PDB file of C-alpha atoms in Angstrom:
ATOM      1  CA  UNK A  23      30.570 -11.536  20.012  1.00  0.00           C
ATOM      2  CA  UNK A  24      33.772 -13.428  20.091  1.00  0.00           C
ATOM      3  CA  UNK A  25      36.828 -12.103  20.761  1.00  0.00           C
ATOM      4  CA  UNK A  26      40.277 -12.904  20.072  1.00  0.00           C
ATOM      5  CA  UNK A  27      42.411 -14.266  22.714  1.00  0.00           C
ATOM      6  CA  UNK A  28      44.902 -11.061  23.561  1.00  0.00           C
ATOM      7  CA  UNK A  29      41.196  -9.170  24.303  1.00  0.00           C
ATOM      8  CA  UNK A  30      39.795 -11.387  26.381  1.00  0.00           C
ATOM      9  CA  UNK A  31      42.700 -11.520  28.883  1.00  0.00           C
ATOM     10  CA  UNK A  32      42.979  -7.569  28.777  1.00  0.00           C
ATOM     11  CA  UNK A  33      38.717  -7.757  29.190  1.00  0.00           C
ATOM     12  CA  UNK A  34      39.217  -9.865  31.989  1.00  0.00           C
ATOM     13  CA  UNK A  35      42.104  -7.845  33.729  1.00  0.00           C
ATOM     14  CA  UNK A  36      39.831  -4.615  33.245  1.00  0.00           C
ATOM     15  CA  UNK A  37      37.497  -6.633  35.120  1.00  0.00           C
ATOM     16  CA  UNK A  38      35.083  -6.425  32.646  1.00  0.00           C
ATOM     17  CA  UNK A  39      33.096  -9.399  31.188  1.00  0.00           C
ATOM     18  CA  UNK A  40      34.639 -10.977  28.392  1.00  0.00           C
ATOM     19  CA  UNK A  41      33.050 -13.829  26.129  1.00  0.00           C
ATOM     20  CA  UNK A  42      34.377 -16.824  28.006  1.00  0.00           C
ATOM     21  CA  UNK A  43      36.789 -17.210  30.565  1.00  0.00           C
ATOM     22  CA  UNK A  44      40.609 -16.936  29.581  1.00  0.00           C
ATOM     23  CA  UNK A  45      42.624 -20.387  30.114  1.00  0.00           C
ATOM     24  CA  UNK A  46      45.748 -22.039  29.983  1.00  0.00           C
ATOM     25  CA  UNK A  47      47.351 -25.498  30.686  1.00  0.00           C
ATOM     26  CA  UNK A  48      50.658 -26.179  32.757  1.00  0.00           C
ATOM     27  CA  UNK A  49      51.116 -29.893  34.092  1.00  0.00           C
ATOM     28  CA  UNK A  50      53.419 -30.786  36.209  1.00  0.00           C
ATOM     29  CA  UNK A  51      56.075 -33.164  34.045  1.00  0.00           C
ATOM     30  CA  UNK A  52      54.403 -36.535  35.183  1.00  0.00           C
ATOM     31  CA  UNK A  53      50.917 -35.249  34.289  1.00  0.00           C
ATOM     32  CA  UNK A  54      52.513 -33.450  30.784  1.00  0.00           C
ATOM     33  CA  UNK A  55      54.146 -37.474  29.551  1.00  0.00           C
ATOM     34  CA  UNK A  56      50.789 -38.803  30.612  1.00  0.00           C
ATOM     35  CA  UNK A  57      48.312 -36.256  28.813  1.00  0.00           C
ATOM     36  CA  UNK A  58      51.330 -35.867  25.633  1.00  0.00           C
ATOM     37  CA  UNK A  59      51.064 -39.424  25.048  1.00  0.00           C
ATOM     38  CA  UNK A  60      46.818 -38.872  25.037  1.00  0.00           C
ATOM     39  CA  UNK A  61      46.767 -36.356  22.703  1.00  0.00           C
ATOM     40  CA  UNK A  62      49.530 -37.233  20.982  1.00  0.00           C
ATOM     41  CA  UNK A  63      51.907 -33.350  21.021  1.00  0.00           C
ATOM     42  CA  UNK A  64      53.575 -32.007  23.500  1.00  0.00           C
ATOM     43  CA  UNK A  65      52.468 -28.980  22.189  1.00  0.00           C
ATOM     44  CA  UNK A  66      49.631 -27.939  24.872  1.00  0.00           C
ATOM     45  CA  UNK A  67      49.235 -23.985  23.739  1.00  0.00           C
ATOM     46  CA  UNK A  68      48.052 -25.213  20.309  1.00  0.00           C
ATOM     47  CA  UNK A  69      46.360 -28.363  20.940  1.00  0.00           C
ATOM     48  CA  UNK A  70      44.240 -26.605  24.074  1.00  0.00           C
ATOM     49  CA  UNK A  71      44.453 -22.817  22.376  1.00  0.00           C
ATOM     50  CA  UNK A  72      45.887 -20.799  25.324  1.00  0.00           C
ATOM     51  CA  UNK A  73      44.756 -17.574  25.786  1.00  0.00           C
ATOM     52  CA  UNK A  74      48.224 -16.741  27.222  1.00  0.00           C
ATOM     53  CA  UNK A  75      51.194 -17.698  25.285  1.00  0.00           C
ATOM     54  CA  UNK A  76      55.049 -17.425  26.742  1.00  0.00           C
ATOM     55  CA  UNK A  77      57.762 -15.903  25.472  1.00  0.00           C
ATOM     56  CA  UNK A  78      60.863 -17.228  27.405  1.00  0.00           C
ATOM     57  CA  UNK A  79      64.129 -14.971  27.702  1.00  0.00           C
ATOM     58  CA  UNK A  80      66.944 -15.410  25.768  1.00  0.00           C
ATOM     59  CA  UNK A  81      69.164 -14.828  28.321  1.00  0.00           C
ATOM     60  CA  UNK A  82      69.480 -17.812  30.461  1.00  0.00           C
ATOM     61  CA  UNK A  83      68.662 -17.491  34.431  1.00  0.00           C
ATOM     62  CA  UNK A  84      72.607 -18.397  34.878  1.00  0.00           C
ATOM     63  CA  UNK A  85      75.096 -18.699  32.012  1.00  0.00           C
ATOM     64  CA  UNK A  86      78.357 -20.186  32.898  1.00  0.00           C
ATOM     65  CA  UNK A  87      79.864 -18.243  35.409  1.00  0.00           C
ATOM     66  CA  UNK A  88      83.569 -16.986  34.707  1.00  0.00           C
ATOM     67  CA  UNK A  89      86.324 -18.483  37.479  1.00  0.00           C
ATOM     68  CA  UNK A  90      86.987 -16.319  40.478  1.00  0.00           C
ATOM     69  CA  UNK A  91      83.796 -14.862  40.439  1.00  0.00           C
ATOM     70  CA  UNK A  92      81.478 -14.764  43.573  1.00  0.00           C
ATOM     71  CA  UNK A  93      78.271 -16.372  42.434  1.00  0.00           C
ATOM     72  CA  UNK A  94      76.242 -13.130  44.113  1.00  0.00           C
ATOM     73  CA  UNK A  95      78.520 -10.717  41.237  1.00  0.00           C
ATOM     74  CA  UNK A  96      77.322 -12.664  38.587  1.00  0.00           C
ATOM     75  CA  UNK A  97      74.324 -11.347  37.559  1.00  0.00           C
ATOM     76  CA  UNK A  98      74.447 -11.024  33.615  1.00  0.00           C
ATOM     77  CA  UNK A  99      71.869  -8.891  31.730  1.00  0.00           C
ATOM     78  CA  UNK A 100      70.221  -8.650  28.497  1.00  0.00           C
ATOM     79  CA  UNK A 101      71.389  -6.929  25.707  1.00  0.00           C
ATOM     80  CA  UNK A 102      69.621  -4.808  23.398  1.00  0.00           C
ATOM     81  CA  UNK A 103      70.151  -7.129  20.607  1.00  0.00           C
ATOM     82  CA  UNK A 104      68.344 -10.045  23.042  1.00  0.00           C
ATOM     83  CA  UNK A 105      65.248  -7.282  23.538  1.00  0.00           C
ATOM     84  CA  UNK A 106      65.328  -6.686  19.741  1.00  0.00           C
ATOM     85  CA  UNK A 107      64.414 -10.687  19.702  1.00  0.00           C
ATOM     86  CA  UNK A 108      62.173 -10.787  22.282  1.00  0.00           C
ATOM     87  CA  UNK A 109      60.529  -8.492  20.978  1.00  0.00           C
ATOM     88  CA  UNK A 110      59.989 -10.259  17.083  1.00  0.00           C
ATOM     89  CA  UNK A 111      58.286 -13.090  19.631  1.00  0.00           C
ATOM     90  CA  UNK A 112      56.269 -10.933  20.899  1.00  0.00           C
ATOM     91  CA  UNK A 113      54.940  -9.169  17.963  1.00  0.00           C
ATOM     92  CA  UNK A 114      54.547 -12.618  16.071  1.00  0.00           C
ATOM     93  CA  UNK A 115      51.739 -14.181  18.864  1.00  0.00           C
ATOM     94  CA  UNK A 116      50.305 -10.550  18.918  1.00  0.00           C
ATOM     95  CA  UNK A 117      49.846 -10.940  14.925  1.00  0.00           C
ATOM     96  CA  UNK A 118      48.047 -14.031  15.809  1.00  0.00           C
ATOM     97  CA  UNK A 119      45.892 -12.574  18.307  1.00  0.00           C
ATOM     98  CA  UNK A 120      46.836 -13.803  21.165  1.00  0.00           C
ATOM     99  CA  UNK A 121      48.066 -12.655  24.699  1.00  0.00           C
ATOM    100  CA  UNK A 122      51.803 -12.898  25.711  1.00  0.00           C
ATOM    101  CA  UNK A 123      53.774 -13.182  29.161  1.00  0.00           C
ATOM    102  CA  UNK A 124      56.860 -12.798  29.745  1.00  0.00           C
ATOM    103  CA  UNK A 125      58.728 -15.836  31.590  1.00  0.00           C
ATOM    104  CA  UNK A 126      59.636 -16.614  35.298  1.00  0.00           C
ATOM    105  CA  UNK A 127      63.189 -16.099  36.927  1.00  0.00           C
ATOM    106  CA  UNK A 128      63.299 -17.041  40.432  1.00  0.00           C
ATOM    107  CA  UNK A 129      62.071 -14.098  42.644  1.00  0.00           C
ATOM    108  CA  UNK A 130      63.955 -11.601  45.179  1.00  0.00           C
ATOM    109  CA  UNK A 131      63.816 -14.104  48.202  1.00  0.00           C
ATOM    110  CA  UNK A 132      64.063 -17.068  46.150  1.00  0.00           C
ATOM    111  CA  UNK A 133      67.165 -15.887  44.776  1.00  0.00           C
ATOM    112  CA  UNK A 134      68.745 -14.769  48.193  1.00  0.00           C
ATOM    113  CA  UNK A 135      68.026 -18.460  49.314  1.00  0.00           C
ATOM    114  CA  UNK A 136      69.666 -19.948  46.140  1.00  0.00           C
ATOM    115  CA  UNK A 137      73.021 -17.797  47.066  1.00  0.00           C
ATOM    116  CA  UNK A 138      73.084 -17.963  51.051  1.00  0.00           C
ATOM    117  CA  UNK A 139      70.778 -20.979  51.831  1.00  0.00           C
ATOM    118  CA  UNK A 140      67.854 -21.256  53.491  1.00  0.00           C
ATOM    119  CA  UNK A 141      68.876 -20.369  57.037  1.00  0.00           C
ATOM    120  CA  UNK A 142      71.220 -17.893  55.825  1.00  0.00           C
ATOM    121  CA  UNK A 143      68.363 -16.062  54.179  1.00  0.00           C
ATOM    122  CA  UNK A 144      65.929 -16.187  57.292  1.00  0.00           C
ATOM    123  CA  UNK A 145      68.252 -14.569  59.976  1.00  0.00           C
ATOM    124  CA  UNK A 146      69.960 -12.539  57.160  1.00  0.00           C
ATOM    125  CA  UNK A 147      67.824  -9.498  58.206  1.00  0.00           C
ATOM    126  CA  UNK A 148      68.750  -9.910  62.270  1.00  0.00           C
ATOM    127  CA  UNK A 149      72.426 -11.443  61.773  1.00  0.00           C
ATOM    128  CA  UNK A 150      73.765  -8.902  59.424  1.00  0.00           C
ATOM    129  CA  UNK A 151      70.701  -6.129  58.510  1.00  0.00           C
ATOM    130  CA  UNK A 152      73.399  -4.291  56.677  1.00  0.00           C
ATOM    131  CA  UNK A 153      75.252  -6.554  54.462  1.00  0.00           C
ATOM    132  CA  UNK A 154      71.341  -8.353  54.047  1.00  0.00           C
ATOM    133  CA  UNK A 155      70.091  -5.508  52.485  1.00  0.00           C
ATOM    134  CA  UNK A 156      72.677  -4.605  50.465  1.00  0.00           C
ATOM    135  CA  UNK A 157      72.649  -8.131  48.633  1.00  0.00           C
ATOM    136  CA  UNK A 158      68.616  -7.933  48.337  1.00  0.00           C
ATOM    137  CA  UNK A 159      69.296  -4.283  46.554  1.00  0.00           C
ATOM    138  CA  UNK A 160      71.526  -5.896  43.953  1.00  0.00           C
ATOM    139  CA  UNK A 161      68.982  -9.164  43.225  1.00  0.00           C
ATOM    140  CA  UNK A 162      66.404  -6.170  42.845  1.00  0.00           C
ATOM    141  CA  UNK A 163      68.207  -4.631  40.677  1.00  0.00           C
ATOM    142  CA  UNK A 164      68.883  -7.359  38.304  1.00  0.00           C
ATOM    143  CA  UNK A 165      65.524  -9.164  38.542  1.00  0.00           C
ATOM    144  CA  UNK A 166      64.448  -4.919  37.215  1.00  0.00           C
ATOM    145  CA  UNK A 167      66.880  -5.906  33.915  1.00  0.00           C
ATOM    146  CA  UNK A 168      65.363  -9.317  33.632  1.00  0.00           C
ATOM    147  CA  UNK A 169      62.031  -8.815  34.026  1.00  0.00           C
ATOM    148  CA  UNK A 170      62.497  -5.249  32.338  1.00  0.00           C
ATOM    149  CA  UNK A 171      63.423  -7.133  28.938  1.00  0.00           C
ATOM    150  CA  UNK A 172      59.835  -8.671  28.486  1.00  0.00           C
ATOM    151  CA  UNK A 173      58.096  -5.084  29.330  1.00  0.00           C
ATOM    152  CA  UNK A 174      60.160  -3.376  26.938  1.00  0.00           C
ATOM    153  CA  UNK A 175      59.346  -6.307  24.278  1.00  0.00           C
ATOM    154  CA  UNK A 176      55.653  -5.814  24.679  1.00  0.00           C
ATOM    155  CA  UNK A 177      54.590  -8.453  26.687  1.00  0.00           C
ATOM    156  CA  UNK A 178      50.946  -7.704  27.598  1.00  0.00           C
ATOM    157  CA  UNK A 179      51.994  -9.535  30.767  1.00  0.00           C
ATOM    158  CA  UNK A 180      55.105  -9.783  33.420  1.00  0.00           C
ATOM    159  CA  UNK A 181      55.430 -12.772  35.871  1.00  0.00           C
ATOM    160  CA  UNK A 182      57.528 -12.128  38.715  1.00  0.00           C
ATOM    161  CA  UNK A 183      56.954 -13.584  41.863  1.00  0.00           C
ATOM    162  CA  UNK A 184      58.245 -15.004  45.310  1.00  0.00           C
ATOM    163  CA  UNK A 185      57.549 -18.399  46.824  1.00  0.00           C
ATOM    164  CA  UNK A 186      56.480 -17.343  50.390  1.00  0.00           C
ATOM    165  CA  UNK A 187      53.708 -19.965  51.239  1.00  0.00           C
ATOM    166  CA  UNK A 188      54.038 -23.236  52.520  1.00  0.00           C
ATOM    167  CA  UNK A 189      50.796 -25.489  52.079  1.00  0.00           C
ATOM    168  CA  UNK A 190      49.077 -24.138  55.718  1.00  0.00           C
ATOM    169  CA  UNK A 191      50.959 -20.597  55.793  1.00  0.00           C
ATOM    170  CA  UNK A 192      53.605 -18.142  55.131  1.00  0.00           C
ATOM    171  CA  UNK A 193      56.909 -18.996  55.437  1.00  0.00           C
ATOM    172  CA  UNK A 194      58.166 -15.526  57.501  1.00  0.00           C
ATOM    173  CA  UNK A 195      55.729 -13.053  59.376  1.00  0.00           C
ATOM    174  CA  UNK A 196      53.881 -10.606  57.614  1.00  0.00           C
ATOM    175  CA  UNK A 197      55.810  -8.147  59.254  1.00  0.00           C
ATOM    176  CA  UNK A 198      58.852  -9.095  57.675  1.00  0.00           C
ATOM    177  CA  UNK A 199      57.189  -9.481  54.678  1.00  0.00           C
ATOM    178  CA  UNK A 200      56.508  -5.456  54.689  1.00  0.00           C
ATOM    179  CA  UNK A 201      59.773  -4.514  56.199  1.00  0.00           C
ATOM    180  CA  UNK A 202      62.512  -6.526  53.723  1.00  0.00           C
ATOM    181  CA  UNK A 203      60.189  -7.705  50.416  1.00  0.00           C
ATOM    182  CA  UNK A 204      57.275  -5.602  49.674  1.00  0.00           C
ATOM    183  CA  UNK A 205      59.578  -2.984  49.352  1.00  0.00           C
ATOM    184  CA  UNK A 206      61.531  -4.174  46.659  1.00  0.00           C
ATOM    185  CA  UNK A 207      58.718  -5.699  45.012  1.00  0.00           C
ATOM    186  CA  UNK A 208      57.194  -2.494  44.662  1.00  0.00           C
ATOM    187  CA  UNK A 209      60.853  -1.173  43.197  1.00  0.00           C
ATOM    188  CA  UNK A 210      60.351  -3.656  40.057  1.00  0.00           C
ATOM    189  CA  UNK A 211      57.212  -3.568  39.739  1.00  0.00           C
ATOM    190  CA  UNK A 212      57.505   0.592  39.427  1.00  0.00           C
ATOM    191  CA  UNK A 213      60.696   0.311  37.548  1.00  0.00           C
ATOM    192  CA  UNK A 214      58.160  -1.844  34.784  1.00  0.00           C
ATOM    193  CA  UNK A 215      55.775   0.584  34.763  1.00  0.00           C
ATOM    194  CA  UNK A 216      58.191   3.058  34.054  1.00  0.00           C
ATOM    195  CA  UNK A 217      59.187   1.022  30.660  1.00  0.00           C
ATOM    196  CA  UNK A 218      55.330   0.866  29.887  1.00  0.00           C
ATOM    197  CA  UNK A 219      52.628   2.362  32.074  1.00  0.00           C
ATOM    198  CA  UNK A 220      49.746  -0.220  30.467  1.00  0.00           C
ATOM    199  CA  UNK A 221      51.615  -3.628  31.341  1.00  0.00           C
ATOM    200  CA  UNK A 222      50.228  -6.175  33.718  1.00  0.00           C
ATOM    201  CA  UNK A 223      52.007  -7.945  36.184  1.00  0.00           C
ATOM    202  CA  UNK A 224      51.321 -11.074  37.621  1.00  0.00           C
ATOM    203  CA  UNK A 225      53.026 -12.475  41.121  1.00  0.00           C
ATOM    204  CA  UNK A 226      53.747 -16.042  41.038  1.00  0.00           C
ATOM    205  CA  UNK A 227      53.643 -17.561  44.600  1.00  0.00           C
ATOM    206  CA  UNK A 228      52.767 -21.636  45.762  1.00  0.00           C
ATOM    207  CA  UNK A 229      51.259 -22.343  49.059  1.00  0.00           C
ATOM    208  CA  UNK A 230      48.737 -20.184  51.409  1.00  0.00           C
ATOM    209  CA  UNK A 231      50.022 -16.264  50.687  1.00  0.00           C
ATOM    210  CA  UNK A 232      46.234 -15.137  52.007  1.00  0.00           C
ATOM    211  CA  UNK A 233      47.829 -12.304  54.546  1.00  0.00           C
ATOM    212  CA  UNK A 234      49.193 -10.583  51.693  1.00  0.00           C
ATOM    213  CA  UNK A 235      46.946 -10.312  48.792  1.00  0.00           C
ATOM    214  CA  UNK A 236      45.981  -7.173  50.324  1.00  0.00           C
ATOM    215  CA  UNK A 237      49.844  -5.792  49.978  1.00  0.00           C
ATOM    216  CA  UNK A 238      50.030  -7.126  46.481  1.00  0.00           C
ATOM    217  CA  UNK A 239      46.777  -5.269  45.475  1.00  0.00           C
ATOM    218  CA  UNK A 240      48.557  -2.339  47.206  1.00  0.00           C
ATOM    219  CA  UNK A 241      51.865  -2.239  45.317  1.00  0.00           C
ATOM    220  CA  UNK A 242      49.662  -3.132  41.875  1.00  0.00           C
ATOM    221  CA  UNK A 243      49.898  -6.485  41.246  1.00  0.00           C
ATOM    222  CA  UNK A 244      47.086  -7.634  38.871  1.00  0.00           C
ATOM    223  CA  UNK A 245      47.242 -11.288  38.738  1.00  0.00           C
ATOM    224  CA  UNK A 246      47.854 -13.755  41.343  1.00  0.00           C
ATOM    225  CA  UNK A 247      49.510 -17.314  40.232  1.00  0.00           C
ATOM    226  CA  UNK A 248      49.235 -20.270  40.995  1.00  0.00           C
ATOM    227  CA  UNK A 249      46.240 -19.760  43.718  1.00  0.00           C
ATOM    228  CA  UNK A 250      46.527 -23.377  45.485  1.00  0.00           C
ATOM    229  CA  UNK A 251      42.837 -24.251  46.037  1.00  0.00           C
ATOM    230  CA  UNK A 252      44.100 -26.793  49.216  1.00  0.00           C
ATOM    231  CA  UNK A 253      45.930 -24.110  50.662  1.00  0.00           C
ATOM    232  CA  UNK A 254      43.536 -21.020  50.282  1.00  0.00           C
ATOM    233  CA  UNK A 255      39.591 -21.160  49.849  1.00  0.00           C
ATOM    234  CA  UNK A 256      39.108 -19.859  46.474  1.00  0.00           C
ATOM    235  CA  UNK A 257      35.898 -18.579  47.023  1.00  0.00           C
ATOM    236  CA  UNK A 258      37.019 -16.480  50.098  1.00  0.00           C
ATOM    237  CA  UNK A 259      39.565 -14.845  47.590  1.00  0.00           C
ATOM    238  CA  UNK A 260      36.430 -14.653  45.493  1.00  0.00           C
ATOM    239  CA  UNK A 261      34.937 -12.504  47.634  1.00  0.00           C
ATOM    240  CA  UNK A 262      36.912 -10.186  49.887  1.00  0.00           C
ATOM    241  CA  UNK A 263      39.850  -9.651  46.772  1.00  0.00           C
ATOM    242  CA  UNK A 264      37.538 -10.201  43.250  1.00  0.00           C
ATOM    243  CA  UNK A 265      36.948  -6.920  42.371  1.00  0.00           C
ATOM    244  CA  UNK A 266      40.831  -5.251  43.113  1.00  0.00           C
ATOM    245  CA  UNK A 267      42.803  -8.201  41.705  1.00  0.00           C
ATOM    246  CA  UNK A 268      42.359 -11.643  38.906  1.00  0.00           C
ATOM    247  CA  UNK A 269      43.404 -14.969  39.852  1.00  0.00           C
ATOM    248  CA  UNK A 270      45.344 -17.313  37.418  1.00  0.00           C
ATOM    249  CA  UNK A 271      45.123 -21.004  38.795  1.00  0.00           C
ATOM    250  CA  UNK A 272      43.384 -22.830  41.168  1.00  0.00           C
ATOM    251  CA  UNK A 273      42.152 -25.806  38.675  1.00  0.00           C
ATOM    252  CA  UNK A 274      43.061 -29.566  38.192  1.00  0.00           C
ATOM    253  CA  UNK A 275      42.794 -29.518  34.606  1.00  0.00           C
ATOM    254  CA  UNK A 276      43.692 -25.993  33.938  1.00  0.00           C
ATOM    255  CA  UNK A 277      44.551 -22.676  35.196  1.00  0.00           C
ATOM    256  CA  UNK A 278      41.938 -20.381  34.409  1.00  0.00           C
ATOM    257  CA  UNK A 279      41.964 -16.263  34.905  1.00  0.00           C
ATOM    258  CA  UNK A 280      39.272 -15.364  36.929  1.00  0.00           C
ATOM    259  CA  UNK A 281      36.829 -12.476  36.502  1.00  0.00           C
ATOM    260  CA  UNK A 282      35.463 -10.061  38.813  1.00  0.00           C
ATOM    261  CA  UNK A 283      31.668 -10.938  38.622  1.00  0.00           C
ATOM    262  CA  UNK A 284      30.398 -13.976  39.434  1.00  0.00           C
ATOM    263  CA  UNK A 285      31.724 -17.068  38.150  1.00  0.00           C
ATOM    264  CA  UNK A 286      29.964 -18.989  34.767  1.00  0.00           C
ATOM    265  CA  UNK A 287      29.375 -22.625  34.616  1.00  0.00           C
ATOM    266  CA  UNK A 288      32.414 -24.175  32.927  1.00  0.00           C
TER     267      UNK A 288
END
């Protein structure tokens, strides 16, 4: 029996067998020209019928920010009137039967890094544990606003995310993962649950994150993204993490969400 796209990505995230395996396309902007000028659109969801479609925020990641004011204090957030729009999106691919996620701002430790720098960021937590966790409270608590738009707009799925892999392993300790970010990644993804109890989230992360699957399972993360296949061995994650959490990425041609039982020929 087929179903429509918005079932078979919940099917799949039940971990439950739907009809096919859910898929979408994101190229990287050399391989986007290249396959555009192929196909002859730009318009990829269409042309290659996503499963997951995107509604981005109308609220840009940083407006212009007003003179005099420290770059960390300028953390704009949605108003209800943006929700009310996001929210017209959302309905509109629902109405088509399709699934929707919400879009990516940078993460907690991504944003830290974009304020203080890369060193800044590292010895933040030893040079000034204070001050350090004071700034990662208020990034937490806009990313909660941010991200918190798309949950209350009905998106069956939120991507939020860290970049803390490099392409042969993490780019801090595990230890310091669990002491300064799991934390707050468990804050937002609570504080979206407490919007809507049913919505998914995905955690976008590049590069080898293999030590902490297991915390992201933990704090209830339900989809890892992007799932570099020559910086983890997919059918390890296969194995030990299948059945607890679904994997969006991992193919050339296409990311694909992948189901708890064993794989189909595709």
């Amino acid at each position: 029996m087929s179903m429509t796209s918005r079932e078979r990505v919940l099917t799949t995230l039940a971990h439950q067998e739907p009809d096919r395996v859910p898929y979408n396309l994101r190229l990287v902007p050399e391989l986007r020209d290249m396959v555009a000028r192929q196909i002859g659109t730009q318009d990829f969801p269409e042309h290659f019928a996503h499963d997951i479609r995107y509604i981005p925020s109308l609220l840009p990641e940083l407006p212009p920010k007003p003179d005099g004011l420290p770059v960390e204090k300028w953390t704009p957030e949605p108003t209800e009137a943006d929700i009310a729009k996001l929210k017209i999106q959302s309905q509109a691919l629902h109405d088509r039967g399709l699934a929707v996620c919400g879009g990516y701002y940078m993460g907690i430790y991504e944003r830290a890094k974009e304020w203080l720098g890369d060193e800044a960021t590292m010895i933040g937590p030893y040079a000034q544990p204070r001050r350090f966790a004071e700034l990662l409270d208020r990034i937490v608590a806009w990313k909660c606003a941010l991200y918190g738009s798309f949950a209350a707009a009905g998106a069956d799925i939120v991507l939020i995310g860290d970049d803390l892999g490099t392409q042969r392993s993490l780019v801090m300790s595990p230890a310091m993962y669990r002491e300064w970010y799991r934390p707050r990644h468990q804050q937002l993804i609570n504080h979206l649950r407490s919007i809507r109890g049913d919505v998914k989230v995905a955690f976008h992360c590049c590069g080898h994150v293999t030590p902490l699957i297991r915390d992201l399972i933990e704090i209830g993360v339900d989809i890892l993204e992007a799932v570099q296949a020559e910086c983890m061995d997919i059918a390890q994650l296969k194995r030990e993490f299948g059945k607890d959490i679904a994997f969006l990425g991992g193919r050339g041609r296409a990311d694909r969400l992948g189901q708890p039982r064993a794989p189909r020929s595709h």
